[in-house]
Amino acid sequence: ASEHDVVSISPSATSPALTSLDGLTCSYENPGLLWRTAPPDDLQGQVMAQDIIDRGVKRVAVIFQEGPYGEGLQEAFSANFAGAGRTADLFQLAEDGASQRDSAVADVAYGGYEEVVFISSYKTDVVAFLLGAAAAGPYDDDDIGIMLADAAYDEGILQDASSANALFEQIRGTRPSTQ
């Protein structure tokens, strides 16, 4: 598209990796060809990290999907979390990472974590994560908080994962705002 000067406008192009595709210095004379209608994930990662830090959580696991969305948001979260002198253990999921996801859910359940940050743009992954977490003992004992990223802001996820409703009060999340 850039070879033909085609403007792209996206409501979901939030990966920080996209920022440099169009050049970092845009102006009225050269506004660039990639326009976002949502803020980049580096802002979301900062908000997620600050929320967890403000609640005094020190031990966090991040389960994230491979690719620009998951990796970009994980990097933004981890950088902000580390900036407060804390570290997060990372569990990366490949594209077909169902077995990796299930292993990560179990590792987090019994790994002494206070909170898990789950990042995937696939609603089926979020549902499967919640169902797996509900089946693991420590999650439903209020021992492990759950932070979901903006892609999980969907009522259908709660409907599809309704058998995990014991966890719903432990879930926190982010989403784009109109303000």
PDB file of C-alpha atoms in Angstrom:
ATOM      1  CA  ALA A   1       0.000   0.000   0.000  1.00  0.00           C
ATOM      2  CA  SER A   2       2.842   2.428   0.759  1.00  0.00           C
ATOM      3  CA  GLU A   3       4.271   1.974  -2.759  1.00  0.00           C
ATOM      4  CA  HIS A   4       1.016   3.410  -4.115  1.00  0.00           C
ATOM      5  CA  ASP A   5       0.451   6.047  -1.411  1.00  0.00           C
ATOM      6  CA  VAL A   6      -2.689   4.344  -0.075  1.00  0.00           C
ATOM      7  CA  VAL A   7      -3.914   5.643   3.283  1.00  0.00           C
ATOM      8  CA  SER A   8      -4.729   2.915   5.810  1.00  0.00           C
ATOM      9  CA  ILE A   9      -7.083   3.667   8.699  1.00  0.00           C
ATOM     10  CA  SER A  10      -7.407   0.987  11.361  1.00  0.00           C
ATOM     11  CA  PRO A  11      -9.368   0.654  14.598  1.00  0.00           C
ATOM     12  CA  SER A  12      -7.160  -2.248  15.684  1.00  0.00           C
ATOM     13  CA  ALA A  13      -3.605  -1.388  14.591  1.00  0.00           C
ATOM     14  CA  THR A  14      -2.361  -0.973  18.141  1.00  0.00           C
ATOM     15  CA  SER A  15       1.002  -2.763  18.025  1.00  0.00           C
ATOM     16  CA  PRO A  16       3.931  -0.474  18.875  1.00  0.00           C
ATOM     17  CA  ALA A  17       5.825  -2.218  16.046  1.00  0.00           C
ATOM     18  CA  LEU A  18       3.617  -0.357  13.563  1.00  0.00           C
ATOM     19  CA  THR A  19       4.679   3.086  14.808  1.00  0.00           C
ATOM     20  CA  SER A  20       7.909   3.169  12.838  1.00  0.00           C
ATOM     21  CA  LEU A  21       6.441   1.769   9.601  1.00  0.00           C
ATOM     22  CA  ASP A  22       5.318   5.205   8.483  1.00  0.00           C
ATOM     23  CA  GLY A  23       8.246   7.148   9.864  1.00  0.00           C
ATOM     24  CA  LEU A  24       8.434   8.750  13.260  1.00  0.00           C
ATOM     25  CA  THR A  25       8.160  12.377  12.184  1.00  0.00           C
ATOM     26  CA  CYS A  26       4.748  13.124  10.772  1.00  0.00           C
ATOM     27  CA  SER A  27       3.508  16.650  10.155  1.00  0.00           C
ATOM     28  CA  TYR A  28       0.634  18.493   8.494  1.00  0.00           C
ATOM     29  CA  GLU A  29       2.656  18.498   5.280  1.00  0.00           C
ATOM     30  CA  ASN A  30       3.534  14.802   5.600  1.00  0.00           C
ATOM     31  CA  PRO A  31       0.847  13.179   7.791  1.00  0.00           C
ATOM     32  CA  GLY A  32       1.789   9.615   6.914  1.00  0.00           C
ATOM     33  CA  LEU A  33      -0.259   6.811   5.469  1.00  0.00           C
ATOM     34  CA  LEU A  34      -1.053   4.730   8.574  1.00  0.00           C
ATOM     35  CA  TRP A  35      -3.729   6.239  10.771  1.00  0.00           C
ATOM     36  CA  ARG A  36      -4.938   4.604  13.964  1.00  0.00           C
ATOM     37  CA  THR A  37      -8.227   5.212  15.704  1.00  0.00           C
ATOM     38  CA  ALA A  38      -6.997   3.547  18.908  1.00  0.00           C
ATOM     39  CA  PRO A  39      -3.893   4.330  20.956  1.00  0.00           C
ATOM     40  CA  PRO A  40      -0.832   2.096  20.582  1.00  0.00           C
ATOM     41  CA  ASP A  41      -0.332  -0.753  23.017  1.00  0.00           C
ATOM     42  CA  ASP A  42       2.647   0.864  24.719  1.00  0.00           C
ATOM     43  CA  LEU A  43       0.092   3.099  26.481  1.00  0.00           C
ATOM     44  CA  GLN A  44      -2.080   0.103  27.391  1.00  0.00           C
ATOM     45  CA  GLY A  45       0.967  -1.760  28.742  1.00  0.00           C
ATOM     46  CA  GLN A  46       1.795   1.213  30.943  1.00  0.00           C
ATOM     47  CA  VAL A  47      -1.760   1.356  32.337  1.00  0.00           C
ATOM     48  CA  MET A  48      -1.828  -2.389  33.006  1.00  0.00           C
ATOM     49  CA  ALA A  49       1.525  -2.310  34.793  1.00  0.00           C
ATOM     50  CA  GLN A  50       0.581   0.719  36.875  1.00  0.00           C
ATOM     51  CA  ASP A  51      -2.691  -0.885  37.983  1.00  0.00           C
ATOM     52  CA  ILE A  52      -0.863  -4.006  39.149  1.00  0.00           C
ATOM     53  CA  ILE A  53       1.905  -1.994  40.839  1.00  0.00           C
ATOM     54  CA  ASP A  54      -0.653   0.223  42.604  1.00  0.00           C
ATOM     55  CA  ARG A  55      -2.287  -2.885  44.075  1.00  0.00           C
ATOM     56  CA  GLY A  56       1.075  -4.000  45.524  1.00  0.00           C
ATOM     57  CA  VAL A  57       1.420  -7.106  43.366  1.00  0.00           C
ATOM     58  CA  LYS A  58       5.027  -8.225  43.052  1.00  0.00           C
ATOM     59  CA  ARG A  59       4.996 -11.660  41.358  1.00  0.00           C
ATOM     60  CA  VAL A  60       3.387 -11.719  37.908  1.00  0.00           C
ATOM     61  CA  ALA A  61       3.217 -14.156  35.009  1.00  0.00           C
ATOM     62  CA  VAL A  62       2.476 -12.938  31.496  1.00  0.00           C
ATOM     63  CA  ILE A  63       0.957 -15.413  29.056  1.00  0.00           C
ATOM     64  CA  PHE A  64       0.974 -13.845  25.593  1.00  0.00           C
ATOM     65  CA  GLN A  65       0.414 -14.783  21.979  1.00  0.00           C
ATOM     66  CA  GLU A  66       3.241 -14.777  19.470  1.00  0.00           C
ATOM     67  CA  GLY A  67       3.035 -11.903  16.987  1.00  0.00           C
ATOM     68  CA  PRO A  68       2.980  -8.109  16.925  1.00  0.00           C
ATOM     69  CA  TYR A  69      -0.059  -7.666  19.219  1.00  0.00           C
ATOM     70  CA  GLY A  70       0.941 -10.102  21.954  1.00  0.00           C
ATOM     71  CA  GLU A  71       4.661  -9.432  21.860  1.00  0.00           C
ATOM     72  CA  GLY A  72       4.278  -5.655  21.620  1.00  0.00           C
ATOM     73  CA  LEU A  73       1.848  -5.443  24.523  1.00  0.00           C
ATOM     74  CA  GLN A  74       3.906  -7.859  26.614  1.00  0.00           C
ATOM     75  CA  GLU A  75       7.049  -5.794  25.998  1.00  0.00           C
ATOM     76  CA  ALA A  76       5.253  -2.575  26.940  1.00  0.00           C
ATOM     77  CA  PHE A  77       3.841  -4.130  30.107  1.00  0.00           C
ATOM     78  CA  SER A  78       7.154  -5.756  31.102  1.00  0.00           C
ATOM     79  CA  ALA A  79       9.158  -2.558  30.525  1.00  0.00           C
ATOM     80  CA  ASN A  80       6.820  -0.546  32.743  1.00  0.00           C
ATOM     81  CA  PHE A  81       6.623  -3.279  35.376  1.00  0.00           C
ATOM     82  CA  ALA A  82      10.424  -3.625  35.412  1.00  0.00           C
ATOM     83  CA  GLY A  83      10.712   0.155  35.681  1.00  0.00           C
ATOM     84  CA  ALA A  84       9.169  -0.206  39.123  1.00  0.00           C
ATOM     85  CA  GLY A  85      11.870  -2.699  40.094  1.00  0.00           C
ATOM     86  CA  ARG A  86       9.748  -5.789  39.449  1.00  0.00           C
ATOM     87  CA  THR A  87       9.948  -8.597  36.925  1.00  0.00           C
ATOM     88  CA  ALA A  88       7.414 -10.783  35.215  1.00  0.00           C
ATOM     89  CA  ASP A  89       7.882 -14.374  34.093  1.00  0.00           C
ATOM     90  CA  LEU A  90       6.940 -14.823  30.445  1.00  0.00           C
ATOM     91  CA  PHE A  91       5.030 -17.631  28.749  1.00  0.00           C
ATOM     92  CA  GLN A  92       4.812 -17.183  24.965  1.00  0.00           C
ATOM     93  CA  LEU A  93       2.142 -18.997  22.963  1.00  0.00           C
ATOM     94  CA  ALA A  94       2.771 -20.050  19.370  1.00  0.00           C
ATOM     95  CA  GLU A  95       0.018 -19.584  16.779  1.00  0.00           C
ATOM     96  CA  ASP A  96      -1.332 -23.073  17.483  1.00  0.00           C
ATOM     97  CA  GLY A  97      -0.401 -22.909  21.143  1.00  0.00           C
ATOM     98  CA  ALA A  98      -3.310 -24.741  22.803  1.00  0.00           C
ATOM     99  CA  SER A  99      -1.000 -27.180  24.596  1.00  0.00           C
ATOM    100  CA  GLN A 100       1.392 -24.335  25.489  1.00  0.00           C
ATOM    101  CA  ARG A 101      -1.530 -22.322  26.866  1.00  0.00           C
ATOM    102  CA  ASP A 102      -2.765 -25.242  28.965  1.00  0.00           C
ATOM    103  CA  SER A 103       0.763 -25.852  30.306  1.00  0.00           C
ATOM    104  CA  ALA A 104       1.177 -22.152  31.128  1.00  0.00           C
ATOM    105  CA  VAL A 105      -2.167 -22.100  32.978  1.00  0.00           C
ATOM    106  CA  ALA A 106      -0.978 -25.010  35.137  1.00  0.00           C
ATOM    107  CA  ASP A 107       2.524 -23.543  35.654  1.00  0.00           C
ATOM    108  CA  VAL A 108       1.022 -20.246  36.805  1.00  0.00           C
ATOM    109  CA  ALA A 109      -1.537 -21.965  39.041  1.00  0.00           C
ATOM    110  CA  TYR A 110       1.174 -23.689  41.045  1.00  0.00           C
ATOM    111  CA  GLY A 111       4.042 -21.226  40.546  1.00  0.00           C
ATOM    112  CA  GLY A 112       3.314 -18.850  43.427  1.00  0.00           C
ATOM    113  CA  TYR A 113       2.161 -15.971  41.225  1.00  0.00           C
ATOM    114  CA  GLU A 114      -0.086 -13.250  42.583  1.00  0.00           C
ATOM    115  CA  GLU A 115      -1.423 -12.257  39.172  1.00  0.00           C
ATOM    116  CA  VAL A 116      -1.469 -13.451  35.584  1.00  0.00           C
ATOM    117  CA  VAL A 117      -1.664 -11.110  32.619  1.00  0.00           C
ATOM    118  CA  PHE A 118      -3.228 -12.899  29.650  1.00  0.00           C
ATOM    119  CA  ILE A 119      -2.729 -11.318  26.214  1.00  0.00           C
ATOM    120  CA  SER A 120      -4.295 -12.756  23.090  1.00  0.00           C
ATOM    121  CA  SER A 121      -6.280 -11.238  20.272  1.00  0.00           C
ATOM    122  CA  TYR A 122      -8.116 -14.537  19.819  1.00  0.00           C
ATOM    123  CA  LYS A 123     -11.343 -14.743  21.784  1.00  0.00           C
ATOM    124  CA  THR A 124     -11.157 -18.535  21.693  1.00  0.00           C
ATOM    125  CA  ASP A 125      -7.798 -18.332  23.511  1.00  0.00           C
ATOM    126  CA  VAL A 126      -9.245 -16.083  26.211  1.00  0.00           C
ATOM    127  CA  VAL A 127     -12.214 -18.425  26.711  1.00  0.00           C
ATOM    128  CA  ALA A 128      -9.937 -21.486  26.840  1.00  0.00           C
ATOM    129  CA  PHE A 129      -7.629 -19.698  29.294  1.00  0.00           C
ATOM    130  CA  LEU A 130     -10.536 -18.839  31.614  1.00  0.00           C
ATOM    131  CA  LEU A 131     -11.966 -22.353  31.444  1.00  0.00           C
ATOM    132  CA  GLY A 132      -8.523 -23.837  32.130  1.00  0.00           C
ATOM    133  CA  ALA A 133      -7.916 -21.455  35.015  1.00  0.00           C
ATOM    134  CA  ALA A 134     -11.303 -22.345  36.515  1.00  0.00           C
ATOM    135  CA  ALA A 135     -10.341 -26.017  36.400  1.00  0.00           C
ATOM    136  CA  ALA A 136      -7.064 -25.298  38.250  1.00  0.00           C
ATOM    137  CA  GLY A 137      -7.521 -24.974  42.008  1.00  0.00           C
ATOM    138  CA  PRO A 138      -5.520 -21.878  42.989  1.00  0.00           C
ATOM    139  CA  TYR A 139      -7.237 -19.523  40.547  1.00  0.00           C
ATOM    140  CA  ASP A 140     -10.707 -19.941  41.988  1.00  0.00           C
ATOM    141  CA  ASP A 141      -9.502 -19.515  45.570  1.00  0.00           C
ATOM    142  CA  ASP A 142      -8.882 -15.801  44.871  1.00  0.00           C
ATOM    143  CA  ASP A 143      -5.165 -16.561  45.096  1.00  0.00           C
ATOM    144  CA  ILE A 144      -4.345 -15.380  41.579  1.00  0.00           C
ATOM    145  CA  GLY A 145      -5.614 -12.174  40.029  1.00  0.00           C
ATOM    146  CA  ILE A 146      -6.327 -12.088  36.304  1.00  0.00           C
ATOM    147  CA  MET A 147      -5.603  -9.129  34.017  1.00  0.00           C
ATOM    148  CA  LEU A 148      -7.005  -9.296  30.485  1.00  0.00           C
ATOM    149  CA  ALA A 149      -6.009  -7.020  27.632  1.00  0.00           C
ATOM    150  CA  ASP A 150      -8.365  -4.984  25.453  1.00  0.00           C
ATOM    151  CA  ALA A 151      -9.033  -7.772  22.946  1.00  0.00           C
ATOM    152  CA  ALA A 152     -10.864  -9.639  25.716  1.00  0.00           C
ATOM    153  CA  TYR A 153     -13.364  -6.803  26.186  1.00  0.00           C
ATOM    154  CA  ASP A 154     -16.229  -8.768  24.703  1.00  0.00           C
ATOM    155  CA  GLU A 155     -19.425  -9.914  26.405  1.00  0.00           C
ATOM    156  CA  GLY A 156     -19.337 -13.062  24.271  1.00  0.00           C
ATOM    157  CA  ILE A 157     -16.208 -14.224  26.095  1.00  0.00           C
ATOM    158  CA  LEU A 158     -18.012 -14.170  29.429  1.00  0.00           C
ATOM    159  CA  GLN A 159     -20.941 -16.029  27.901  1.00  0.00           C
ATOM    160  CA  ASP A 160     -18.705 -18.666  26.311  1.00  0.00           C
ATOM    161  CA  ALA A 161     -16.719 -19.062  29.548  1.00  0.00           C
ATOM    162  CA  SER A 162     -19.772 -18.935  31.818  1.00  0.00           C
ATOM    163  CA  SER A 163     -18.749 -22.140  33.598  1.00  0.00           C
ATOM    164  CA  ALA A 164     -15.686 -20.179  34.830  1.00  0.00           C
ATOM    165  CA  ASN A 165     -17.935 -17.576  36.501  1.00  0.00           C
ATOM    166  CA  ALA A 166     -16.290 -18.163  39.896  1.00  0.00           C
ATOM    167  CA  LEU A 167     -13.275 -16.308  38.477  1.00  0.00           C
ATOM    168  CA  PHE A 168     -15.130 -13.293  37.106  1.00  0.00           C
ATOM    169  CA  GLU A 169     -14.696 -11.173  40.251  1.00  0.00           C
ATOM    170  CA  GLN A 170     -10.910 -11.650  40.013  1.00  0.00           C
ATOM    171  CA  ILE A 171     -10.711 -10.320  36.455  1.00  0.00           C
ATOM    172  CA  ARG A 172      -9.464  -6.843  35.700  1.00  0.00           C
ATOM    173  CA  GLY A 173      -8.865  -5.523  32.235  1.00  0.00           C
ATOM    174  CA  THR A 174      -8.245  -2.679  29.890  1.00  0.00           C
ATOM    175  CA  ARG A 175     -10.106  -1.345  26.895  1.00  0.00           C
ATOM    176  CA  PRO A 176     -10.055   1.718  24.691  1.00  0.00           C
ATOM    177  CA  SER A 177     -11.888   4.719  26.059  1.00  0.00           C
ATOM    178  CA  THR A 178     -13.884   7.331  24.213  1.00  0.00           C
ATOM    179  CA  GLN A 179     -12.228  10.066  26.258  1.00  0.00           C
TER     180      GLN A 179
END
